[in-house]
Amino acid sequence: MAQPPLRERSISYDVAVIGGGPGGFPAALAAARNGARTVLVERSAALGGAAASGLSILGFLDRAGNKALDGIPQEFIDRLAALGGSPGHFWCPVHNSITPVSSDLVKIVAMQMCKEAGVDILFENELIGAEVDDDVRLRAVTVFGKLTTTRIEAKQFIDATGDGDLAYLAGVPFTRGQENTQIMQPSTLVFTVAGHDLDRLFDFLDEHPEEMGIKEDYAAGYDVDFLRKTRGHCFIGLTDLVRKAREAGDFSVPRNQFIHIATASEKLLTINTSRVTRIDASDPVELSAGLETGYEQVLEIVGFMRKYVPGFEDVVISQIAPALGIRETRHFLGEFRLTMDDLDSEATTEAAIAQSAYNIDIHSGTGEGIELSVIEKPYGIPYGSLVPKDVDGLLLSGRTISVDSTVFASARVMGTCMALAEAAGTAAAMALAVDGRVRDVDVDALRARLVAQGAMIPGSIRQPEVSAA
């Protein structure tokens, strides 16, 4: 019997967003709300990306505890909070802020918001091709799911794939990993546990203050009292217990500390202790090997908790993240590449379409440590960092944007990615008026529209010039 052929179909939109994580679904929302017929393609069965893994969201508050994000990102948290899916934002002396969320309600709320805005969602479809014409303009992509290839034509595309798969297929130049070394930050398979007793852990820390892992000057106030009174916190410590477990052969994860993070439910904790080093997660073979390592680490970390951590003797796994949490792969080159030297420049501020308030947080890709540098005040991310070099009809969003690897270590977090996504979606809709040429979008007009939508961006907002009729 002959094999039935694969099904084929073709659809057309104003804006197509590829990737439904924090860098994707807000972009689709913004584009649709600004009048563009929009499709959102997601490779999995849920929107939310890393936010649907159980991780808290970083980046909503600055170092002083002031609000740094608004607009669609804040609307999303408000919608979650109304359903009990987030207790809100909490200041943190290490991370600046922590915003716990419910992994499952993230999936529902993100879908609801997109549906209400008129976004068409295509779940469980993987990007497999891109068509760039002779003018080096992206005209169409092909995705595949359930034995069906779907060709999507659009006037404007947004790459929110995280690894930049669409930009890669379109031929946008890129680098990999950290500057000079090409070493990538490690990946993590996070998981959620129940059955813990934090009071017993905190009592242990009272007796063993040396087990509070962060002792640097910037972490003033990070102590047991802070953990007790702060509903949304991230604990990093137990260095001696990890050392003892390693010496006994009970801990092989290349990390020197144990990390737990609050979730929307006090009955659940997210464990962020897994560390998968020396892989390029944009390569399918290495990604698969990384997942195998991650699953093995989950079981080992559970054993460590039960045997060594006071109050965690009876923990059980509630959920393992549906995907490996990837910190870093490709860095794409845009019309502007934001570097550390540019952060405080007036030109950067006045061209900013989003801002980041998270610290520089570089996880060692070969060893155990973390290099963290404080960002005292929010900095702007200019529109040119979203506009890819050499290809038109495409915008970068989330962690695909054009920044150096040090800035990336701050801008990669979910809160910032959501703000970038709102800007990308708004710009994509505005580009329809200039034949889809994202380079011709009036940045002043974009900034003004974002502020009108409730977004927070640095610098003065100038009204765009109106040419004479």
CSV table of C-alpha atoms in Angstrom, one decimal:
chain,number,residue,atom,x,y,z
A,1,MET,CA,0.0,0.0,0.0
A,2,ALA,CA,1.3,3.5,-0.9
A,3,GLN,CA,2.0,5.8,1.9
A,4,PRO,CA,-0.6,8.7,2.0
A,5,PRO,CA,1.1,12.0,1.2
A,6,LEU,CA,1.8,14.6,3.8
A,7,ARG,CA,-0.9,17.3,3.9
A,8,GLU,CA,0.0,20.8,2.7
A,9,ARG,CA,-1.7,24.1,3.2
A,10,SER,CA,-1.0,27.8,2.9
A,11,ILE,CA,-2.1,30.7,5.0
A,12,SER,CA,-1.5,34.5,5.0
A,13,TYR,CA,-1.2,37.1,7.7
A,14,ASP,CA,0.0,40.6,8.4
A,15,VAL,CA,2.3,39.5,11.2
A,16,ALA,CA,3.6,36.0,12.1
A,17,VAL,CA,5.2,35.4,15.5
A,18,ILE,CA,7.3,32.3,15.8
A,19,GLY,CA,7.6,31.2,19.4
A,20,GLY,CA,5.1,31.5,22.2
A,21,GLY,CA,7.3,32.1,25.2
A,22,PRO,CA,7.8,35.4,27.1
A,23,GLY,CA,9.4,36.9,23.9
A,24,GLY,CA,6.5,35.7,21.8
A,25,PHE,CA,3.0,35.8,23.1
A,26,PRO,CA,3.2,39.5,24.2
A,27,ALA,CA,4.5,40.3,20.7
A,28,ALA,CA,1.4,38.6,19.1
A,29,LEU,CA,-0.8,40.4,21.6
A,30,ALA,CA,0.7,43.8,20.8
A,31,ALA,CA,0.6,43.3,17.0
A,32,ALA,CA,-3.1,42.2,17.1
A,33,ARG,CA,-4.1,45.0,19.4
A,34,ASN,CA,-2.5,47.4,16.9
A,35,GLY,CA,-4.7,46.2,14.1
A,36,ALA,CA,-2.6,43.5,12.5
A,37,ARG,CA,-4.0,40.1,11.5
A,38,THR,CA,-1.6,37.9,13.6
A,39,VAL,CA,-0.7,34.3,13.9
A,40,LEU,CA,1.3,32.8,16.7
A,41,VAL,CA,3.2,29.6,16.1
A,42,GLU,CA,4.3,27.5,19.1
A,43,ARG,CA,6.3,24.3,19.0
A,44,SER,CA,4.8,22.8,22.2
A,45,ALA,CA,1.2,22.4,23.5
A,46,ALA,CA,1.3,25.6,25.6
A,47,LEU,CA,2.2,29.2,25.6
A,48,GLY,CA,4.5,30.7,28.3
A,49,GLY,CA,7.9,29.1,27.6
A,50,ALA,CA,10.1,29.2,30.7
A,51,ALA,CA,7.3,30.9,32.7
A,52,ALA,CA,5.3,27.7,32.2
A,53,SER,CA,8.1,25.7,33.8
A,54,GLY,CA,7.5,26.8,37.3
A,55,LEU,CA,10.3,29.5,37.4
A,56,SER,CA,9.5,32.9,38.9
A,57,ILE,CA,9.8,35.9,36.6
A,58,LEU,CA,12.7,38.3,37.1
A,59,GLY,CA,13.0,42.0,36.1
A,60,PHE,CA,9.8,43.7,37.3
A,61,LEU,CA,11.5,45.9,39.9
A,62,ASP,CA,14.8,47.8,39.9
A,63,ARG,CA,17.5,47.7,42.5
A,64,ALA,CA,15.7,50.3,44.6
A,65,GLY,CA,12.5,48.4,44.5
A,66,ASN,CA,10.8,50.7,42.0
A,67,LYS,CA,8.6,49.4,39.2
A,68,ALA,CA,10.6,48.9,36.0
A,69,LEU,CA,8.0,47.2,33.7
A,70,ASP,CA,4.4,47.9,32.9
A,71,GLY,CA,2.1,47.5,29.9
A,72,ILE,CA,1.4,44.0,28.7
A,73,PRO,CA,3.9,42.3,31.1
A,74,GLN,CA,2.1,43.9,34.1
A,75,GLU,CA,-1.3,43.2,32.6
A,76,PHE,CA,-0.3,39.5,32.4
A,77,ILE,CA,0.7,39.4,36.1
A,78,ASP,CA,-2.5,41.2,37.0
A,79,ARG,CA,-4.6,38.6,35.2
A,80,LEU,CA,-2.6,35.8,36.9
A,81,ALA,CA,-3.1,37.4,40.3
A,82,ALA,CA,-6.9,37.6,39.8
A,83,LEU,CA,-6.9,33.8,39.5
A,84,GLY,CA,-4.5,33.2,42.3
A,85,GLY,CA,-1.7,32.6,39.8
A,86,SER,CA,0.7,35.1,41.2
A,87,PRO,CA,1.2,36.8,44.6
A,88,GLY,CA,2.8,39.8,42.9
A,89,HIS,CA,6.3,41.3,42.9
A,90,PHE,CA,8.8,41.0,45.8
A,91,TRP,CA,12.0,43.0,46.2
A,92,CYS,CA,15.2,40.8,46.4
A,93,PRO,CA,18.6,42.0,47.5
A,94,VAL,CA,20.3,39.5,45.1
A,95,HIS,CA,18.0,39.5,42.1
A,96,ASN,CA,16.3,42.9,42.5
A,97,SER,CA,12.9,41.3,42.3
A,98,ILE,CA,11.1,37.9,42.2
A,99,THR,CA,7.6,37.5,40.8
A,100,PRO,CA,6.3,34.0,41.5
A,101,VAL,CA,3.8,32.5,39.0
A,102,SER,CA,1.7,29.4,38.6
A,103,SER,CA,3.1,27.4,35.7
A,104,ASP,CA,-0.3,26.0,34.7
A,105,LEU,CA,-2.2,29.3,35.0
A,106,VAL,CA,0.5,30.9,32.9
A,107,LYS,CA,-0.5,28.6,30.0
A,108,ILE,CA,-4.2,29.4,30.4
A,109,VAL,CA,-3.9,33.2,30.8
A,110,ALA,CA,-1.5,33.7,28.0
A,111,MET,CA,-3.8,31.7,25.7
A,112,GLN,CA,-6.9,33.7,26.9
A,113,MET,CA,-5.2,37.0,26.3
A,114,CYS,CA,-4.2,36.1,22.8
A,115,LYS,CA,-7.6,34.7,22.0
A,116,GLU,CA,-9.3,37.9,23.2
A,117,ALA,CA,-7.0,40.0,21.0
A,118,GLY,CA,-7.9,37.9,17.9
A,119,VAL,CA,-4.6,36.1,17.6
A,120,ASP,CA,-4.7,32.8,15.8
A,121,ILE,CA,-2.6,30.3,17.7
A,122,LEU,CA,-1.0,27.3,16.0
A,123,PHE,CA,0.2,24.9,18.7
A,124,GLU,CA,2.6,21.9,18.2
A,125,ASN,CA,4.1,23.2,15.0
A,126,GLU,CA,7.9,23.3,14.5
A,127,LEU,CA,9.6,25.8,12.2
A,128,ILE,CA,11.3,24.0,9.3
A,129,GLY,CA,11.9,26.5,6.6
A,130,ALA,CA,12.2,30.2,5.6
A,131,GLU,CA,11.9,31.9,2.2
A,132,VAL,CA,14.0,35.0,1.6
A,133,ASP,CA,13.6,36.7,-1.8
A,134,ASP,CA,16.3,38.4,-3.9
A,135,ASP,CA,15.8,41.7,-2.0
A,136,VAL,CA,16.8,39.8,1.1
A,137,ARG,CA,13.4,40.1,2.5
A,138,LEU,CA,11.7,37.3,4.5
A,139,ARG,CA,8.4,36.5,2.7
A,140,ALA,CA,7.3,33.1,4.1
A,141,VAL,CA,8.1,30.4,6.6
A,142,THR,CA,7.1,26.7,6.7
A,143,VAL,CA,6.1,24.9,9.9
A,144,PHE,CA,5.3,21.2,10.4
A,145,GLY,CA,2.9,19.5,12.8
A,146,LYS,CA,0.7,16.4,12.7
A,147,LEU,CA,1.8,15.3,9.2
A,148,THR,CA,1.0,18.7,7.8
A,149,THR,CA,3.3,21.3,6.3
A,150,THR,CA,1.9,24.8,6.6
A,151,ARG,CA,3.4,27.6,4.6
A,152,ILE,CA,2.8,31.0,6.2
A,153,GLU,CA,3.1,34.2,4.2
A,154,ALA,CA,3.3,37.4,6.2
A,155,LYS,CA,4.2,41.0,5.7
A,156,GLN,CA,6.2,40.9,8.9
A,157,PHE,CA,7.7,38.1,11.0
A,158,ILE,CA,9.0,38.1,14.6
A,159,ASP,CA,11.6,35.6,15.8
A,160,ALA,CA,10.7,34.7,19.4
A,161,THR,CA,12.2,31.2,19.2
A,162,GLY,CA,14.8,31.9,21.9
A,163,ASP,CA,17.6,30.3,19.9
A,164,GLY,CA,16.9,32.5,16.9
A,165,ASP,CA,15.9,29.6,14.6
A,166,LEU,CA,14.1,31.8,12.2
A,167,ALA,CA,16.8,34.4,12.1
A,168,TYR,CA,19.3,31.6,11.5
A,169,LEU,CA,17.2,30.2,8.6
A,170,ALA,CA,16.9,33.7,7.1
A,171,GLY,CA,20.6,34.2,7.1
A,172,VAL,CA,21.1,36.8,9.8
A,173,PRO,CA,24.7,36.9,11.0
A,174,PHE,CA,25.4,35.6,14.5
A,175,THR,CA,27.9,34.6,17.1
A,176,ARG,CA,27.7,31.9,19.8
A,177,GLY,CA,28.0,32.0,23.6
A,178,GLN,CA,30.3,34.3,25.5
A,179,GLU,CA,32.6,36.9,23.9
A,180,ASN,CA,36.0,35.5,22.9
A,181,THR,CA,35.4,32.0,24.3
A,182,GLN,CA,32.1,30.9,22.6
A,183,ILE,CA,31.3,29.0,25.8
A,184,MET,CA,27.6,29.0,26.5
A,185,GLN,CA,25.9,29.5,29.8
A,186,PRO,CA,24.6,26.2,31.1
A,187,SER,CA,21.1,24.9,30.8
A,188,THR,CA,18.8,23.8,33.7
A,189,LEU,CA,16.0,21.3,34.0
A,190,VAL,CA,13.9,22.9,36.7
A,191,PHE,CA,11.3,20.9,38.7
A,192,THR,CA,8.7,21.6,41.4
A,193,VAL,CA,8.4,19.8,44.7
A,194,ALA,CA,5.8,19.5,47.4
A,195,GLY,CA,6.0,18.1,51.0
A,196,HIS,CA,8.7,20.6,52.2
A,197,ASP,CA,8.8,22.4,55.6
A,198,LEU,CA,10.5,25.7,55.2
A,199,ASP,CA,10.3,26.5,58.9
A,200,ARG,CA,12.7,23.6,59.6
A,201,LEU,CA,15.1,24.8,56.9
A,202,PHE,CA,15.0,28.3,58.3
A,203,ASP,CA,15.6,27.0,61.9
A,204,PHE,CA,18.7,25.1,60.5
A,205,LEU,CA,19.9,28.3,58.8
A,206,ASP,CA,19.6,30.2,62.2
A,207,GLU,CA,22.0,27.7,63.7
A,208,HIS,CA,24.2,27.6,60.6
A,209,PRO,CA,24.3,31.1,59.1
A,210,GLU,CA,27.4,30.1,57.1
A,211,GLU,CA,25.0,28.1,54.9
A,212,MET,CA,23.4,31.3,53.6
A,213,GLY,CA,25.3,31.2,50.4
A,214,ILE,CA,25.3,34.9,49.2
A,215,LYS,CA,27.6,37.0,51.4
A,216,GLU,CA,28.8,39.7,49.0
A,217,ASP,CA,28.3,43.3,49.9
A,218,TYR,CA,25.6,43.8,47.3
A,219,ALA,CA,23.4,41.2,49.2
A,220,ALA,CA,23.0,43.2,52.4
A,221,GLY,CA,19.8,42.1,54.1
A,222,TYR,CA,19.8,38.7,52.5
A,223,ASP,CA,19.4,36.6,55.7
A,224,VAL,CA,17.1,34.2,57.3
A,225,ASP,CA,14.8,36.9,58.5
A,226,PHE,CA,14.4,38.2,54.9
A,227,LEU,CA,13.5,34.7,53.7
A,228,ARG,CA,11.0,34.2,56.5
A,229,LYS,CA,9.1,37.5,55.8
A,230,THR,CA,9.3,37.4,52.1
A,231,ARG,CA,6.6,35.3,50.4
A,232,GLY,CA,8.3,35.4,47.1
A,233,HIS,CA,12.0,34.6,47.6
A,234,CYS,CA,14.8,32.7,46.0
A,235,PHE,CA,17.2,30.8,48.4
A,236,ILE,CA,20.7,30.2,47.3
A,237,GLY,CA,23.0,28.3,49.8
A,238,LEU,CA,23.8,25.1,51.6
A,239,THR,CA,27.3,25.1,50.3
A,240,ASP,CA,28.7,22.9,53.0
A,241,LEU,CA,25.9,20.4,52.7
A,242,VAL,CA,26.5,20.2,49.0
A,243,ARG,CA,30.2,19.7,49.6
A,244,LYS,CA,29.5,16.9,52.1
A,245,ALA,CA,27.1,15.2,49.7
A,246,ARG,CA,29.7,15.5,46.9
A,247,GLU,CA,32.4,14.0,49.1
A,248,ALA,CA,30.0,11.1,50.0
A,249,GLY,CA,29.2,10.5,46.3
A,250,ASP,CA,25.7,11.7,46.6
A,251,PHE,CA,26.0,14.9,44.5
A,252,SER,CA,27.6,15.1,41.1
A,253,VAL,CA,25.8,18.2,39.7
A,254,PRO,CA,28.4,20.8,38.7
A,255,ARG,CA,26.9,23.4,41.0
A,256,ASN,CA,28.2,24.4,44.4
A,257,GLN,CA,24.9,25.5,46.0
A,258,PHE,CA,21.3,24.5,46.3
A,259,ILE,CA,18.6,26.8,45.0
A,260,HIS,CA,14.9,26.9,45.6
A,261,ILE,CA,12.4,29.5,44.3
A,262,ALA,CA,8.9,30.4,45.5
A,263,THR,CA,5.9,29.7,43.3
A,264,ALA,CA,2.4,31.0,43.3
A,265,SER,CA,1.5,28.3,45.8
A,266,GLU,CA,3.1,28.0,49.2
A,267,LYS,CA,2.7,24.2,48.9
A,268,LEU,CA,5.1,24.1,46.0
A,269,LEU,CA,8.7,25.1,45.4
A,270,THR,CA,10.7,25.3,42.2
A,271,ILE,CA,14.2,23.7,42.4
A,272,ASN,CA,16.7,25.5,40.1
A,273,THR,CA,19.7,23.4,41.1
A,274,SER,CA,20.2,21.3,38.0
A,275,ARG,CA,23.1,22.5,35.8
A,276,VAL,CA,23.9,21.0,32.3
A,277,THR,CA,27.2,22.3,31.1
A,278,ARG,CA,29.2,22.1,27.8
A,279,ILE,CA,26.3,21.7,25.4
A,280,ASP,CA,25.0,23.8,22.5
A,281,ALA,CA,21.3,23.6,23.0
A,282,SER,CA,20.7,24.8,19.4
A,283,ASP,CA,22.1,21.4,18.2
A,284,PRO,CA,19.4,18.6,18.5
A,285,VAL,CA,21.9,15.9,19.5
A,286,GLU,CA,23.4,18.0,22.2
A,287,LEU,CA,20.0,19.2,23.3
A,288,SER,CA,18.8,15.6,23.7
A,289,ALA,CA,21.9,14.6,25.6
A,290,GLY,CA,21.4,17.6,27.8
A,291,LEU,CA,17.8,16.5,28.6
A,292,GLU,CA,19.1,13.0,29.6
A,293,THR,CA,21.6,14.6,31.9
A,294,GLY,CA,18.9,16.9,33.3
A,295,TYR,CA,16.5,14.1,34.1
A,296,GLU,CA,19.3,12.2,35.9
A,297,GLN,CA,20.2,15.3,37.9
A,298,VAL,CA,16.5,15.8,39.0
A,299,LEU,CA,16.5,12.3,40.6
A,300,GLU,CA,19.9,13.0,42.2
A,301,ILE,CA,18.8,16.4,43.6
A,302,VAL,CA,15.7,14.9,45.1
A,303,GLY,CA,17.8,12.3,46.8
A,304,PHE,CA,20.1,15.0,48.1
A,305,MET,CA,17.2,17.0,49.5
A,306,ARG,CA,15.7,14.0,51.3
A,307,LYS,CA,19.0,12.9,52.8
A,308,TYR,CA,20.7,16.2,53.6
A,309,VAL,CA,18.3,19.2,53.7
A,310,PRO,CA,16.4,19.7,57.0
A,311,GLY,CA,12.7,20.0,56.2
A,312,PHE,CA,13.0,18.3,52.9
A,313,GLU,CA,13.1,14.7,54.0
A,314,ASP,CA,9.6,14.0,52.6
A,315,VAL,CA,9.6,16.0,49.4
A,316,VAL,CA,8.0,14.6,46.3
A,317,ILE,CA,8.2,15.7,42.7
A,318,SER,CA,5.2,17.7,41.6
A,319,GLN,CA,6.2,18.5,38.1
A,320,ILE,CA,9.3,18.5,35.9
A,321,ALA,CA,9.6,21.3,33.4
A,322,PRO,CA,8.4,20.3,29.9
A,323,ALA,CA,11.6,21.5,28.3
A,324,LEU,CA,15.2,22.2,29.2
A,325,GLY,CA,15.7,25.8,30.4
A,326,ILE,CA,18.2,27.3,28.0
A,327,ARG,CA,20.1,30.4,29.0
A,328,GLU,CA,22.3,31.1,26.0
A,329,THR,CA,22.9,29.9,22.4
A,330,ARG,CA,23.1,32.2,19.4
A,331,HIS,CA,23.6,36.0,19.5
A,332,PHE,CA,22.4,37.8,16.4
A,333,LEU,CA,23.7,41.0,14.8
A,334,GLY,CA,21.3,43.8,14.4
A,335,GLU,CA,21.4,47.4,13.1
A,336,PHE,CA,22.6,48.3,16.6
A,337,ARG,CA,24.5,46.0,19.0
A,338,LEU,CA,24.1,47.1,22.6
A,339,THR,CA,27.3,46.7,24.6
A,340,MET,CA,28.2,47.6,28.2
A,341,ASP,CA,29.8,50.8,27.0
A,342,ASP,CA,26.5,51.9,25.6
A,343,LEU,CA,24.3,51.3,28.6
A,344,ASP,CA,24.4,54.9,30.0
A,345,SER,CA,24.7,56.8,26.7
A,346,GLU,CA,22.1,59.4,25.9
A,347,ALA,CA,21.7,58.0,22.4
A,348,THR,CA,20.8,54.6,23.7
A,349,THR,CA,18.3,56.0,26.2
A,350,GLU,CA,16.6,58.2,23.6
A,351,ALA,CA,16.2,55.3,21.1
A,352,ALA,CA,15.0,52.8,23.8
A,353,ILE,CA,11.8,50.8,23.3
A,354,ALA,CA,12.2,48.7,26.4
A,355,GLN,CA,14.3,48.7,29.6
A,356,SER,CA,16.0,46.1,31.7
A,357,ALA,CA,16.3,46.2,35.5
A,358,TYR,CA,18.0,42.8,36.1
A,359,ASN,CA,21.6,42.3,37.2
A,360,ILE,CA,24.3,40.8,35.0
A,361,ASP,CA,24.1,37.1,35.9
A,362,ILE,CA,26.5,34.9,34.1
A,363,HIS,CA,26.4,31.2,35.0
A,364,SER,CA,29.7,29.4,34.3
A,365,GLY,CA,29.4,27.1,31.3
A,366,THR,CA,32.3,24.9,32.5
A,367,GLY,CA,32.2,25.0,36.3
A,368,GLU,CA,30.2,25.6,39.4
A,369,GLY,CA,30.0,29.3,39.9
A,370,ILE,CA,28.0,32.4,39.0
A,371,GLU,CA,29.3,35.8,38.2
A,372,LEU,CA,26.8,38.5,39.3
A,373,SER,CA,27.3,42.2,38.9
A,374,VAL,CA,24.7,44.7,40.1
A,375,ILE,CA,22.8,47.0,37.8
A,376,GLU,CA,21.9,50.0,39.9
A,377,LYS,CA,19.2,51.5,37.7
A,378,PRO,CA,17.3,50.4,34.6
A,379,TYR,CA,18.9,50.8,31.2
A,380,GLY,CA,17.3,51.2,27.8
A,381,ILE,CA,17.4,48.7,24.9
A,382,PRO,CA,17.3,50.6,21.6
A,383,TYR,CA,15.0,49.7,18.7
A,384,GLY,CA,18.0,48.9,16.5
A,385,SER,CA,18.8,45.9,18.7
A,386,LEU,CA,15.5,44.3,17.4
A,387,VAL,CA,16.2,45.0,13.7
A,388,PRO,CA,18.4,42.3,12.2
A,389,LYS,CA,21.3,43.0,9.9
A,390,ASP,CA,20.9,42.1,6.2
A,391,VAL,CA,17.3,40.8,6.3
A,392,ASP,CA,14.1,42.8,6.1
A,393,GLY,CA,10.6,41.7,7.0
A,394,LEU,CA,11.9,40.3,10.4
A,395,LEU,CA,12.2,41.6,13.9
A,396,LEU,CA,14.1,40.0,16.8
A,397,SER,CA,12.4,39.5,20.2
A,398,GLY,CA,13.3,38.0,23.6
A,399,ARG,CA,16.8,36.6,23.9
A,400,THR,CA,17.5,36.8,20.2
A,401,ILE,CA,18.1,40.5,20.2
A,402,SER,CA,21.4,42.2,19.2
A,403,VAL,CA,23.4,42.7,22.4
A,404,ASP,CA,26.9,41.6,23.6
A,405,SER,CA,27.1,38.5,25.8
A,406,THR,CA,27.5,40.6,29.0
A,407,VAL,CA,24.4,42.7,28.4
A,408,PHE,CA,22.6,39.5,27.3
A,409,ALA,CA,23.3,38.1,30.8
A,410,SER,CA,21.0,40.8,32.1
A,411,ALA,CA,18.5,41.2,29.3
A,412,ARG,CA,17.8,37.5,28.9
A,413,VAL,CA,15.3,37.2,31.8
A,414,MET,CA,11.6,36.8,31.3
A,415,GLY,CA,10.3,40.2,32.4
A,416,THR,CA,12.6,42.0,30.0
A,417,CYS,CA,11.8,39.6,27.2
A,418,MET,CA,8.1,40.4,27.7
A,419,ALA,CA,8.8,44.1,27.4
A,420,LEU,CA,10.9,43.6,24.3
A,421,ALA,CA,8.1,41.5,22.8
A,422,GLU,CA,5.5,44.2,23.3
A,423,ALA,CA,7.8,46.6,21.5
A,424,ALA,CA,8.4,44.1,18.7
A,425,GLY,CA,4.8,43.4,18.1
A,426,THR,CA,3.9,47.1,18.2
A,427,ALA,CA,6.7,47.9,15.7
A,428,ALA,CA,5.6,45.0,13.4
A,429,ALA,CA,2.1,46.5,13.2
A,430,MET,CA,3.4,50.0,12.6
A,431,ALA,CA,5.7,48.6,9.8
A,432,LEU,CA,2.7,47.6,7.8
A,433,ALA,CA,2.2,51.3,7.0
A,434,VAL,CA,5.7,51.5,5.4
A,435,ASP,CA,5.5,48.3,3.3
A,436,GLY,CA,6.7,46.1,6.1
A,437,ARG,CA,10.2,47.7,6.2
A,438,VAL,CA,11.0,47.6,9.9
A,439,ARG,CA,14.0,50.0,9.3
A,440,ASP,CA,11.6,52.7,8.3
A,441,VAL,CA,9.5,52.6,11.5
A,442,ASP,CA,9.6,56.0,13.2
A,443,VAL,CA,11.3,55.3,16.5
A,444,ASP,CA,9.8,58.4,18.2
A,445,ALA,CA,6.4,57.3,17.1
A,446,LEU,CA,7.0,53.8,18.3
A,447,ARG,CA,8.2,55.1,21.7
A,448,ALA,CA,5.1,57.3,22.0
A,449,ARG,CA,2.8,54.5,21.1
A,450,LEU,CA,4.4,52.2,23.6
A,451,VAL,CA,4.0,54.8,26.4
A,452,ALA,CA,0.4,55.3,25.4
A,453,GLN,CA,-0.1,51.6,25.8
A,454,GLY,CA,1.3,51.7,29.3
A,455,ALA,CA,4.8,50.5,28.7
A,456,MET,CA,7.7,51.9,30.7
A,457,ILE,CA,10.7,53.1,28.7
A,458,PRO,CA,13.6,55.5,29.7
A,459,GLY,CA,14.2,58.9,28.2
A,460,SER,CA,12.0,61.8,27.0
A,461,ILE,CA,9.2,61.0,24.7
A,462,ARG,CA,9.3,63.3,21.6
A,463,GLN,CA,6.3,63.6,19.4
A,464,PRO,CA,7.2,62.4,15.9
A,465,GLU,CA,7.5,65.0,13.2
A,466,VAL,CA,4.6,65.2,10.8
A,467,SER,CA,5.6,65.9,7.2
A,468,ALA,CA,3.7,68.5,5.2
A,469,ALA,CA,1.0,67.3,2.9
